[in-house]
Coordinates of C-alpha atoms and ligand atoms in Angstrom, one line a residue:
M1 CA 84.2 114.0 99.7
S2 CA 86.1 115.4 96.8
S3 CA 89.5 117.3 96.0
V4 CA 88.8 120.6 94.6
I5 CA 92.0 120.4 92.4
E6 CA 91.1 116.8 91.0
I7 CA 87.5 118.0 90.1
L8 CA 89.0 121.1 88.2
V9 CA 91.8 119.0 86.6
D10 CA 89.1 116.4 85.4
K11 CA 87.1 119.0 84.0
F12 CA 89.6 121.3 82.2
A13 CA 92.7 119.5 81.7
V14 CA 92.0 118.0 78.3
R15 CA 90.6 121.2 76.8
L16 CA 93.5 123.2 78.2
R17 CA 95.8 121.0 76.6
G18 CA 94.2 121.6 73.4
I19 CA 95.0 125.2 73.9
M20 CA 98.2 125.3 75.7
G21 CA 100.0 122.1 74.7
D22 CA 101.9 120.2 77.2
W23 CA 102.9 121.7 80.7
G24 CA 104.9 118.6 81.9
N25 CA 104.8 117.7 85.6
M26 CA 103.8 121.2 86.6
P27 CA 100.4 121.1 88.5
L28 CA 97.7 122.7 86.4
F29 CA 96.1 124.3 89.5
V30 CA 97.4 125.4 92.7
A31 CA 95.9 126.8 95.9
T32 CA 97.1 130.4 96.3
K33 CA 98.9 131.5 99.3
E34 CA 97.4 135.2 99.2
E35 CA 93.8 136.1 98.8
K36 CA 94.7 138.9 96.3
F37 CA 95.7 136.1 93.7
G38 CA 92.2 134.6 94.1
D39 CA 91.4 131.1 95.6
Y40 CA 93.4 129.0 93.0
Q41 CA 95.8 129.7 90.2
C42 CA 96.8 128.3 86.9
N43 CA 100.4 129.1 86.1
T44 CA 101.0 126.9 83.3
A45 CA 100.4 129.4 80.3
L46 CA 104.0 130.9 81.0
S47 CA 106.0 127.7 80.3
C48 CA 103.7 126.4 77.6
A49 CA 104.0 129.8 75.7
K50 CA 107.9 129.3 75.9
R51 CA 107.3 125.9 74.3
L52 CA 105.0 127.0 71.6
G53 CA 106.9 130.4 71.0
V54 CA 104.0 132.5 71.4
K55 CA 103.1 135.5 73.9
P56 CA 102.4 134.1 77.3
R57 CA 99.8 136.8 78.0
E58 CA 97.9 135.9 74.7
L59 CA 98.0 132.3 75.5
A60 CA 96.8 133.0 79.0
E61 CA 94.0 135.1 77.6
K62 CA 92.8 132.1 75.4
A63 CA 92.9 129.8 78.4
A64 CA 91.2 132.1 80.6
E65 CA 88.4 132.6 77.9
L66 CA 87.9 128.8 78.0
L67 CA 87.8 128.8 81.9
R68 CA 85.2 131.5 81.8
S69 CA 82.8 130.0 79.2
E70 CA 83.2 126.6 80.2
G71 CA 83.6 127.2 83.9
R72 CA 80.6 129.3 84.9
E73 CA 79.6 126.7 87.5
Y74 CA 83.0 126.6 89.1
F75 CA 84.5 130.3 88.8
S76 CA 83.1 133.5 89.7
E77 CA 86.0 135.3 88.6
V78 CA 88.8 134.5 86.1
A79 CA 91.5 137.1 85.8
I80 CA 95.0 137.5 84.3
A81 CA 97.6 138.8 86.4
G82 CA 101.3 139.6 85.6
P83 CA 102.8 138.2 82.7
G84 CA 100.4 135.4 82.4
F85 CA 99.0 134.1 85.6
I86 CA 95.2 133.1 85.8
N87 CA 93.7 133.9 89.0
L88 CA 90.5 132.1 89.8
R89 CA 87.9 132.7 92.5
L90 CA 85.5 129.9 93.1
Q91 CA 81.7 130.2 92.9
D92 CA 80.4 129.9 96.5
D93 CA 78.0 126.9 95.5
F94 CA 80.9 124.9 94.2
L95 CA 82.9 125.9 97.3
R96 CA 80.0 124.6 99.4
S97 CA 79.7 121.4 97.4
S98 CA 83.4 120.6 98.0
L99 CA 83.1 120.8 101.5
P100 CA 84.1 117.4 103.4
V101 CA 80.7 117.2 105.0
P102 CA 77.7 116.2 102.8
F103 CA 75.2 119.1 102.7
D104 CA 72.2 117.4 103.8
G105 CA 73.2 118.0 107.3
E106 CA 73.2 114.3 108.0
N107 CA 76.3 112.8 109.5
T108 CA 79.9 113.8 108.6
G109 CA 81.1 112.0 105.4
L110 CA 84.4 111.9 107.3
A111 CA 86.2 108.6 107.7
A112 CA 86.8 107.2 111.0
C113 CA 90.7 107.2 111.2
G114 CA 92.5 104.1 112.0
Q115 CA 89.5 101.8 110.4
P116 CA 90.6 100.6 106.9
G117 CA 88.7 101.2 104.0
T118 CA 86.1 103.5 105.4
V119 CA 85.7 106.7 103.2
A120 CA 87.9 106.7 100.1
V121 CA 89.0 110.3 99.3
F122 CA 90.5 109.4 96.1
P123 CA 90.7 106.3 94.2
P124 CA 92.8 104.5 96.6
H125 CA 96.1 102.7 95.8
P126 CA 94.8 99.4 94.3
G127 CA 97.1 97.0 96.2
K128 CA 98.1 96.0 99.6
I129 CA 100.6 98.4 101.2
V130 CA 102.9 97.0 104.1
V131 CA 104.2 99.6 106.6
D132 CA 107.0 98.3 108.6
Y133 CA 107.3 100.7 111.7
S134 CA 108.3 101.1 115.4
S135 CA 110.3 97.7 115.2
P136 CA 112.1 97.9 118.6
N137 CA 114.6 95.4 119.7
I138 CA 113.1 93.7 122.6
A139 CA 116.3 93.0 124.5
K140 CA 116.8 96.6 124.7
Q141 CA 114.8 99.5 126.2
M142 CA 112.4 101.1 123.8
H143 CA 114.3 104.6 123.1
V144 CA 113.6 107.8 121.5
G145 CA 114.4 106.5 118.1
H146 CA 111.5 104.2 118.3
L147 CA 109.3 107.0 119.3
R148 CA 109.9 108.7 115.9
S149 CA 109.5 105.5 114.1
S150 CA 106.2 104.7 116.0
I151 CA 104.6 108.1 115.6
I152 CA 105.5 108.6 112.1
G153 CA 104.6 105.1 110.9
D154 CA 101.4 105.2 112.7
S155 CA 100.3 108.5 111.1
I156 CA 101.3 106.9 107.7
C157 CA 99.0 104.0 108.3
R158 CA 96.3 106.3 109.5
V159 CA 96.6 108.5 106.1
L160 CA 96.4 105.3 104.1
D161 CA 93.6 104.1 105.9
Y162 CA 91.7 107.2 105.4
L163 CA 92.6 107.3 101.8
G164 CA 90.8 103.8 101.6
C165 CA 94.2 101.9 101.0
Q166 CA 94.7 98.3 102.4
T167 CA 97.3 98.8 104.9
I168 CA 99.1 95.8 106.5
R169 CA 100.9 96.9 109.6
Q170 CA 104.3 95.2 110.4
N171 CA 106.2 95.5 113.6
H172 CA 109.4 93.9 112.8
V173 CA 110.8 93.4 116.5
G174 CA 114.1 92.3 117.1
D175 CA 113.4 89.3 119.1
W176 CA 116.1 86.9 118.0
G177 CA 120.0 86.7 118.5
T178 CA 122.8 85.5 120.6
Q179 CA 121.6 87.9 123.6
F180 CA 118.5 85.7 124.0
G181 CA 120.9 82.7 124.7
L182 CA 122.1 84.5 127.6
L183 CA 118.7 85.7 128.9
C184 CA 117.4 82.0 128.6
A185 CA 120.4 80.9 130.6
W186 CA 119.9 83.4 133.2
V187 CA 116.2 82.5 133.5
M188 CA 116.6 78.9 133.3
D189 CA 119.7 78.0 135.0
H190 CA 120.4 80.9 137.5
T191 CA 117.1 81.7 138.9
E192 CA 114.8 79.1 140.6
E193 CA 111.7 78.3 139.0
S194 CA 109.6 80.1 141.6
L195 CA 111.5 83.2 141.2
R196 CA 110.4 83.6 137.8
G197 CA 107.5 85.8 138.7
D198 CA 109.9 88.2 140.3
I199 CA 112.1 88.8 137.4
D200 CA 111.7 92.4 136.1
L201 CA 111.3 92.0 132.5
S202 CA 110.2 95.4 131.7
D203 CA 114.0 96.0 131.6
L204 CA 115.5 93.1 129.6
E205 CA 118.5 95.3 128.9
A206 CA 119.4 95.7 132.6
L207 CA 118.9 91.8 133.0
Y208 CA 121.0 91.2 130.2
R209 CA 123.6 93.5 131.6
Q210 CA 123.6 91.6 134.9
A211 CA 123.7 88.2 133.0
Q212 CA 126.5 89.3 131.1
A213 CA 128.5 90.6 134.2
L214 CA 127.9 87.1 135.8
A215 CA 128.9 85.3 132.7
G216 CA 132.3 87.3 133.0
E217 CA 132.8 86.2 136.8
D218 CA 131.3 82.7 136.8
P219 CA 132.9 80.2 134.5
V220 CA 130.1 77.8 135.2
F221 CA 127.4 80.3 134.1
H222 CA 129.6 81.3 131.2
E223 CA 129.4 77.8 129.8
Q224 CA 125.8 77.2 130.8
S225 CA 124.9 80.4 128.5
R226 CA 127.2 79.4 125.8
Q227 CA 125.3 76.2 125.6
R228 CA 121.9 77.9 125.9
V229 CA 122.9 80.0 122.8
V230 CA 123.6 76.7 120.8
A231 CA 120.2 75.1 122.3
L232 CA 118.2 78.0 121.3
H233 CA 119.7 77.9 117.7
R234 CA 119.1 74.1 117.5
G235 CA 115.4 74.6 118.6
D236 CA 115.6 72.8 121.7
A237 CA 112.1 72.8 123.1
E238 CA 112.6 73.9 126.8
T239 CA 115.0 76.7 125.7
I240 CA 112.5 77.8 122.9
A241 CA 109.6 77.8 125.5
T242 CA 111.7 80.1 127.8
W243 CA 112.6 82.3 125.1
R244 CA 109.1 82.6 124.1
W245 CA 108.3 83.3 127.6
I246 CA 110.7 86.1 127.7
V247 CA 109.6 87.5 124.5
N248 CA 105.9 87.6 125.3
K249 CA 106.4 89.1 128.7
S250 CA 108.5 92.0 127.3
L251 CA 106.1 92.5 124.4
G252 CA 103.6 93.0 126.9
H253 CA 105.7 96.0 128.3
I254 CA 106.0 97.3 124.8
E255 CA 102.3 97.1 124.3
N256 CA 101.7 99.2 127.4
T257 CA 103.9 101.8 125.9
Y258 CA 101.9 101.7 122.7
A259 CA 98.7 101.8 124.6
L260 CA 99.9 104.9 126.4
L261 CA 101.2 106.4 123.1
G262 CA 97.9 105.4 121.2
V263 CA 99.5 103.7 118.2
L264 CA 97.6 101.3 116.3
L265 CA 99.9 98.4 116.4
Q266 CA 98.4 95.1 117.7
R267 CA 99.9 91.8 118.7
E268 CA 98.9 90.4 115.4
D269 CA 101.0 92.9 113.6
M270 CA 104.2 91.7 115.4
R271 CA 106.1 89.6 112.9
G272 CA 109.6 89.7 114.5
E273 CA 113.0 88.6 113.1
S274 CA 112.5 85.1 114.8
F275 CA 109.7 84.6 112.4
Y276 CA 112.0 84.6 109.4
N277 CA 115.0 82.7 111.2
P278 CA 113.8 79.3 109.6
M279 CA 114.1 80.7 106.2
L280 CA 117.6 82.1 106.4
A281 CA 119.7 79.0 105.7
A282 CA 117.7 78.0 102.7
L283 CA 117.9 81.5 101.4
V284 CA 121.4 81.8 101.5
E285 CA 121.8 78.6 99.9
E286 CA 119.5 79.4 97.2
L287 CA 121.3 82.7 96.5
Q288 CA 124.7 81.1 96.5
Q289 CA 123.6 78.4 93.9
K290 CA 121.9 80.8 91.6
Y291 CA 124.4 83.6 91.8
P292 CA 127.9 82.0 92.1
A293 CA 131.1 84.0 92.2
G294 CA 131.4 85.9 88.6
S295 CA 127.7 86.1 88.2
R296 CA 126.4 89.8 87.1
P297 CA 124.9 92.0 88.0
L298 CA 124.9 90.2 91.4
E299 CA 127.2 87.6 92.8
V300 CA 127.4 85.8 96.1
T301 CA 131.1 85.1 97.1
V302 CA 132.7 84.0 100.4
S303 CA 135.3 86.4 101.6
Q304 CA 137.2 85.8 104.8
G305 CA 134.7 83.2 105.7
A306 CA 131.8 85.6 105.3
T307 CA 129.0 85.1 102.6
C308 CA 128.7 88.4 100.8
I309 CA 126.5 89.7 98.1
F310 CA 128.1 92.1 95.7
M311 CA 126.0 94.2 93.3
Y312 CA 127.3 95.7 89.9
D313 CA 125.7 98.3 87.4
E314 CA 125.4 97.5 83.6
A315 CA 129.0 98.6 82.9
G316 CA 130.1 95.9 85.6
Q317 CA 131.0 98.5 88.1
P318 CA 130.3 98.0 91.8
L319 CA 127.1 99.7 92.9
F320 CA 128.3 100.1 96.3
K321 CA 131.7 101.2 97.5
G322 CA 133.1 101.8 100.9
A323 CA 135.1 104.8 102.4
D324 CA 138.1 102.9 100.9
D325 CA 136.7 102.8 97.5
E326 CA 136.6 99.1 97.7
P327 CA 133.5 97.3 96.6
Q328 CA 131.0 97.0 99.5
P329 CA 129.1 93.8 100.2
M330 CA 125.8 93.0 101.8
I331 CA 126.9 90.3 104.3
I332 CA 124.5 87.7 104.7
R333 CA 126.3 85.1 106.7
K334 CA 129.0 85.6 109.2
A335 CA 132.2 83.2 109.2
D336 CA 130.8 81.5 112.4
G337 CA 127.6 80.7 110.6
A338 CA 125.5 83.4 112.1
F339 CA 122.9 85.4 109.9
L340 CA 122.7 89.2 110.0
Y341 CA 120.1 92.0 110.0
P342 CA 120.3 92.2 106.2
T343 CA 119.7 88.4 105.8
T344 CA 116.5 88.7 107.8
D345 CA 115.4 91.7 105.9
L346 CA 116.0 89.8 102.5
A347 CA 113.7 86.9 104.0
A348 CA 111.1 89.4 105.4
L349 CA 110.8 91.3 102.1
R350 CA 110.3 88.2 100.1
F351 CA 107.7 87.1 102.4
R352 CA 106.0 90.5 102.2
L353 CA 106.0 90.6 98.3
N354 CA 105.0 86.9 97.9
E355 CA 103.0 85.9 101.0
L356 CA 101.5 89.2 102.0
Q357 CA 101.1 90.2 98.3
A358 CA 102.4 93.8 99.0
E359 CA 102.2 96.4 96.0
R360 CA 104.2 98.7 98.2
V361 CA 106.5 98.3 101.2
I362 CA 107.2 101.2 103.4
Y363 CA 110.0 101.1 106.1
T364 CA 110.1 103.7 108.7
T365 CA 113.6 104.0 110.4
D366 CA 116.1 106.6 111.3
I367 CA 118.4 108.0 108.6
R368 CA 121.4 106.2 109.6
Q369 CA 119.8 102.9 108.1
T370 CA 119.8 104.5 104.6
L371 CA 122.5 102.5 103.1
H372 CA 121.0 99.4 104.6
F373 CA 117.8 100.0 102.8
K374 CA 119.5 101.1 99.5
M375 CA 121.4 97.8 99.5
L376 CA 118.2 95.9 100.3
F377 CA 116.0 97.5 97.7
Q378 CA 118.7 97.3 95.0
A379 CA 119.3 93.4 95.8
A380 CA 115.6 93.0 95.5
E381 CA 115.6 94.8 92.1
L382 CA 118.5 92.6 90.8
L383 CA 117.2 89.4 92.2
G384 CA 114.2 90.1 90.1
W385 CA 111.9 89.9 93.0
L386 CA 109.9 93.0 92.1
N387 CA 107.1 92.7 89.6
K388 CA 105.9 95.7 87.6
G389 CA 104.5 98.3 89.8
Q390 CA 105.8 96.9 93.2
T391 CA 107.6 99.7 95.0
L392 CA 109.8 100.0 98.0
E393 CA 110.2 103.0 100.2
H394 CA 112.4 104.0 103.0
V395 CA 110.9 106.8 105.0
T396 CA 113.6 108.4 107.1
F397 CA 113.7 110.8 109.9
G398 CA 116.3 112.9 111.9
T399 CA 117.5 112.4 115.4
V400 CA 115.8 114.0 118.6
L401 CA 118.2 116.1 120.3
G402 CA 118.6 117.4 123.8
P403 CA 119.0 120.9 125.0
D404 CA 122.8 120.6 124.2
N405 CA 122.1 119.9 120.5
K406 CA 123.3 116.3 121.1
P407 CA 121.3 113.1 120.8
L408 CA 118.8 113.2 123.6
K409 CA 120.1 111.5 126.8
T410 CA 119.2 111.3 130.5
R411 CA 121.5 113.4 132.8
S412 CA 123.7 110.4 133.5
G413 CA 124.2 110.0 129.7
E414 CA 122.0 107.0 129.1
N415 CA 119.2 106.4 126.5
V416 CA 115.9 108.1 127.4
K417 CA 113.5 105.3 128.1
L418 CA 110.4 105.9 126.1
A419 CA 107.9 105.3 128.8
D420 CA 109.7 107.7 131.2
L421 CA 109.5 110.4 128.6
L422 CA 105.7 109.9 128.1
H423 CA 104.6 109.8 131.6
E424 CA 106.6 113.0 132.3
A425 CA 104.7 114.6 129.3
V426 CA 101.4 113.4 131.0
E427 CA 102.5 114.9 134.4
R428 CA 103.6 118.2 132.9
A429 CA 100.2 118.5 131.0
K430 CA 98.5 117.9 134.3
A431 CA 100.4 120.7 135.9
I432 CA 99.3 123.2 133.3
L433 CA 95.7 122.1 133.1
K434 CA 93.6 124.9 134.8
S435 CA 91.6 122.6 137.2
E436 CA 89.7 125.4 139.1
D437 CA 87.2 128.1 137.9
E438 CA 87.2 131.6 139.1
S439 CA 85.4 130.9 142.3
G440 CA 88.0 128.1 143.3
Q441 CA 85.6 125.2 142.3
P442 CA 86.9 122.2 140.6
R443 CA 86.2 122.3 136.9
F444 CA 86.9 118.5 136.3
S445 CA 86.5 115.1 138.0
Q446 CA 89.7 113.3 138.7
D447 CA 88.9 110.9 135.7
E448 CA 88.6 114.1 133.5
I449 CA 91.9 115.5 134.7
E450 CA 93.6 112.0 133.8
S451 CA 92.0 111.7 130.4
I452 CA 92.8 115.3 129.4
S453 CA 96.2 115.5 130.6
R454 CA 96.9 112.3 128.8
A455 CA 95.5 113.6 125.6
V456 CA 97.4 116.8 125.9
G457 CA 100.7 115.3 127.2
I458 CA 100.9 112.6 124.5
G459 CA 99.5 114.7 121.9
S460 CA 102.0 117.2 122.5
V461 CA 104.9 114.9 122.1
K462 CA 103.5 113.4 119.0
Y463 CA 102.5 116.7 117.4
A464 CA 106.1 118.4 118.1
D465 CA 107.4 115.5 116.1
L466 CA 105.2 115.4 113.4
S467 CA 105.1 119.2 112.7
Q468 CA 108.9 119.1 112.1
N469 CA 110.3 118.5 108.7
R470 CA 110.6 114.8 108.9
V471 CA 114.3 114.4 107.9
S472 CA 115.7 117.1 110.2
D473 CA 117.0 116.6 113.7
Y474 CA 114.9 118.5 116.3
V475 CA 115.4 119.6 119.8
F476 CA 113.0 118.0 122.3
S477 CA 111.5 120.8 124.5
F478 CA 108.6 119.8 126.9
D479 CA 108.3 123.8 127.3
R480 CA 107.8 124.4 123.7
M481 CA 105.6 121.5 122.9
L482 CA 103.2 122.3 125.7
A483 CA 103.0 126.1 125.0
M484 CA 99.3 127.2 124.7
E485 CA 100.4 129.5 121.8
G486 CA 101.8 128.6 118.5
N487 CA 101.8 125.5 116.4
T488 CA 101.5 123.2 119.3
A489 CA 98.9 120.4 120.3
P490 CA 97.6 122.3 123.3
Y491 CA 96.7 125.3 121.1
L492 CA 94.8 122.8 118.7
L493 CA 93.2 120.9 121.4
Y494 CA 92.1 124.1 123.0
A495 CA 90.6 125.4 119.7
Y496 CA 88.6 122.1 119.4
A497 CA 87.4 122.3 123.0
R498 CA 86.3 125.7 122.4
I499 CA 84.2 124.9 119.4
S500 CA 82.6 122.0 121.4
S501 CA 81.7 124.3 124.1
I502 CA 80.0 126.6 121.6
L503 CA 77.9 123.8 120.3
R504 CA 77.0 122.6 123.7
K505 CA 75.6 126.0 124.3
A506 CA 73.3 125.9 121.2
P507 CA 69.7 126.5 122.2
D508 CA 68.4 123.7 119.9
E509 CA 69.4 121.4 117.1
N510 CA 67.9 123.3 114.2
W511 CA 71.3 124.6 113.1
R512 CA 72.1 120.9 111.9
Q513 CA 69.8 121.6 108.9
A514 CA 71.0 125.2 108.2
E515 CA 73.3 126.0 105.2
I516 CA 77.0 126.8 105.9
A517 CA 77.5 130.6 106.4
M518 CA 79.7 132.4 103.7
S519 CA 78.4 136.0 103.6
E520 CA 81.2 137.4 105.7
P521 CA 84.9 137.4 104.4
A522 CA 86.1 135.7 107.6
E523 CA 83.5 132.8 107.0
R524 CA 84.4 132.5 103.4
R525 CA 88.2 132.2 104.1
L526 CA 87.4 129.4 106.8
V527 CA 85.2 127.7 104.2
L528 CA 87.8 127.9 101.5
H529 CA 90.4 126.3 103.9
L530 CA 87.9 123.5 104.8
A531 CA 87.5 122.6 101.2
R532 CA 91.2 122.3 100.9
L533 CA 91.3 119.2 103.3
A534 CA 91.3 116.6 100.7
D535 CA 94.2 118.3 98.6
T536 CA 96.2 118.7 101.7
V537 CA 95.9 115.0 102.7
K538 CA 96.8 114.0 99.2
D539 CA 99.9 116.3 99.5
A540 CA 100.9 115.1 102.9
A541 CA 101.0 111.5 101.5
D542 CA 103.0 112.6 98.6
G543 CA 106.5 112.1 99.9
W544 CA 105.1 111.6 103.6
R545 CA 105.1 115.3 104.5
L546 CA 103.0 114.8 107.5
N547 CA 103.9 118.5 108.7
L548 CA 101.6 119.6 105.9
L549 CA 98.7 118.3 108.0
C550 CA 100.0 120.2 111.0
D551 CA 100.3 123.4 109.1
Y552 CA 96.8 122.7 108.0
A553 CA 95.4 122.2 111.3
Y554 CA 97.1 125.3 112.7
N555 CA 95.9 127.5 109.8
L556 CA 92.5 126.1 110.4
A557 CA 92.6 127.0 114.0
G558 CA 93.8 130.6 113.2
L559 CA 91.1 130.9 110.6
Y560 CA 88.6 129.8 113.1
M561 CA 89.8 132.2 115.8
K562 CA 89.5 135.1 113.4
F563 CA 86.0 134.2 112.2
Y564 CA 84.9 133.8 115.9
E565 CA 86.3 137.3 116.8
N566 CA 84.6 138.9 113.7
C567 CA 81.3 136.9 113.4
P568 CA 79.3 136.5 116.7
V569 CA 77.8 132.9 116.7
L570 CA 75.6 132.4 119.8
S571 CA 74.8 136.1 120.0
A572 CA 74.2 136.7 116.4
A573 CA 71.3 139.2 115.7
E574 CA 69.3 136.8 113.7
E575 CA 68.5 133.2 114.4
S576 CA 69.2 131.9 110.7
V577 CA 72.6 133.5 110.9
R578 CA 73.4 131.9 114.2
D579 CA 72.4 128.6 112.8
Q580 CA 74.5 129.1 109.9
R581 CA 77.4 129.8 111.9
L582 CA 77.1 127.0 114.3
R583 CA 77.1 124.8 111.3
L584 CA 80.4 126.2 110.3
C585 CA 81.7 125.7 113.8
D586 CA 80.6 122.1 113.8
M587 CA 82.3 121.5 110.6
T588 CA 85.5 123.1 111.6
G589 CA 85.4 121.0 114.7
R590 CA 85.0 117.9 112.5
V591 CA 87.7 118.6 110.2
L592 CA 90.0 119.5 112.9
K593 CA 89.4 116.3 114.8
T594 CA 89.9 114.4 111.6
V595 CA 93.3 115.9 110.8
L596 CA 94.4 115.6 114.4
S597 CA 93.5 111.9 114.5
L598 CA 95.5 111.4 111.1
L599 CA 98.4 112.7 113.4
G600 CA 97.2 110.2 116.1
L601 CA 96.0 112.8 118.4
K602 CA 92.8 112.4 120.4
V603 CA 90.7 115.4 121.0
V604 CA 89.0 116.5 124.2
D605 CA 85.6 118.2 124.6
R606 CA 86.8 120.3 127.6
M607 CA 90.2 121.6 128.5
Ligands
LIG701 N1 115.0 96.6 114.9 C1 115.5 97.8 114.0 C2 116.1 98.8 115.0 O1 115.8 99.1 116.1 C3 114.5 98.4 113.1 C4 113.9 97.5 112.1 C5 113.2 98.3 111.0 N2 112.7 97.3 110.1 C6 113.4 96.4 109.2 N3 112.7 95.7 108.5 N4 114.6 96.4 109.1 O2 117.0 99.5 114.5

C-alpha cells in the first residue's frame, strides 16, 4: 500500500526544486477539496516565485511543463489556474495502482489492526514507542476522564501498529499510596478471613469511604490502619500480600471494563506506580547528590522540609513560575518522607528510556496535567536523560460535559462510573435496533442482538469521542451519538452492513477477479477517496488528529451512497459491469472496516 503524495514527492521533488528553488515546509502536493481543481494540487510556485523574484505564472508554467513531460504515467491533466496553482488529475491506471488492495484480487493488503508490525504503510518509525494511556487509579472508580484516555490512547496504538511501528503499551495504574494502607487494614483487621469473598472490590472507592468513616469513629481501627500504612511501606509480607490481593481483584474489574470497551490493554501492559516505588528513594538521593543547591540549570533543594527540583534557563531565570511569580518547584519528596506523583513519573520515564529502550514516549491524559508533563519533560532534558532523537509527547484532551455544559456527573452529582455509562450505551443501542422485519418476524437471534447492540453502543461512545477535535471539551449525548444520520457510528456501521449484504447477494465469486470500476464519475470519486487512505492515516498520526480518520470514514460512506444511487450493482445491465462494481463495493467495505478498526470500532455484517 502506498501513499499517493509520497509517490509523487519521491518522483518529482528533486526536479521541481531545480526549477522552483526552496518551498520551505509547505507540502508540495495536496489533495484538493473540490473536484474542479483536479485531484491534487501543487501550490508552491507562488511562494517560490516571490523568493526568486519572478512572475508566479511563468514559474508555474515551467513546473507544469515538467509535470506534463515527465509525468505521463501519473497525470492525465496538468492545468494552471489562478495566479499560479497547478491542478492535477491522476491517470486512472495510476489511481488504480494506488488503491489499498493489491490488484490481483487476492486478499486485502490491509493490516489487521492491533497486531504489531503487520503491513508497513510507510517506512515505520524506527524505534520503540511507549504509549502510556488509560492509567486509572484503582482505589477510585474509573470515570469518564479515563474513558477518553483509554479510547484515544488505544486508537493511537492501533494507528502506530498499522504503520508498522513497535508499540509498547503501558498502563500506569495508580496502585500505591496511603489509601491502600487503610484498605489493607479494613480487609485484614476488620473483616474475618471468611468474609473476604464477600467484600465488593468492584467499588474500592466506596470501601475506602467506609473504612475512612470507621477510622474516624473507632480509635482502635484508626491505630490499626495507621500501622498498616507503615507496614505496607516497610514491605511487611502479610500486608503486601493483602495489598496484592486487593489490587489484583480490582484490576479484574478494570479488565472487565476494558473488555466491554474493546481496548487492547492486557495485564502485561499494567506497570503501576507500585512498580517504581522501590526506585524512588535512590532516585531522590542521586538527584540530591548530583544537583545540590546552587547547581544550574537544575538544583535540588529542601524547602520547608520538602525536597524540590528547581529548573532554570540559560540566563539563570526560573523556567517555571507560580501565580505569585515565585519560582515553581517540582516536589519529589514531602516533608513526611512520602514520594509524589512526579517522583514516580521521573522513575517511570527513566525506566522507559533505559530499560524499555523507548525512542518516543507518548502520554495520554486530560489537559489539566499539562504543567506536570511540561515539568517532567523539561527535567528529563536538563538531567541529560534524552539521547538524540528520543522524544516525549503529551497528548491531551478536553473534558466530557453533561447537558448543562459542566463536567459530566450523575444526577446526584457524583462522577459517572464508566461501566454504567457503557452498559447504558449498549441498552440504548438495543432499543433502536430494528429487530423485526415487515412481517413481524425476528430478524436476529438473541446472540446477534447482543453482539450487534454491543458493537453499535460501544462504537457510538468511542466514535463520538474520537470524531471531536481532541483538545476541545464536548457534550456527551446518547441521542446524538446513536443517531442513524450524520457523522455517527450507527450511520457508518449501517453503511458497512449494507455493503456486506450486497456482497452476500452476489450470484457467484467471479467479481473477485474483476477490475475496479471507474467509468462513471461517482465511481471515480469513490476510487479517488479510497486511494487517499494512506495519506489520511499519515495526517491523522501527525499531531494525533484522529478526527481526520472519522471525517475520512464519513466521506467514504457518503461517496459510497452516491455511487450506489447512481450505479446499479446487482441489477447492472452487463455482468462485467456488475462484477467491477462488486469489486468496488468490496474494497469500500474493507477500507471502511480498516478505518473503523483504527478507531477501535468493530463492524457488524448485519444491522
Ligand atoms: N493515574 C493518573 C490519573 O488518573 C494518570 C496517569 C498518567 N500517566 C502518568 N505516567 N502520569 O490522573
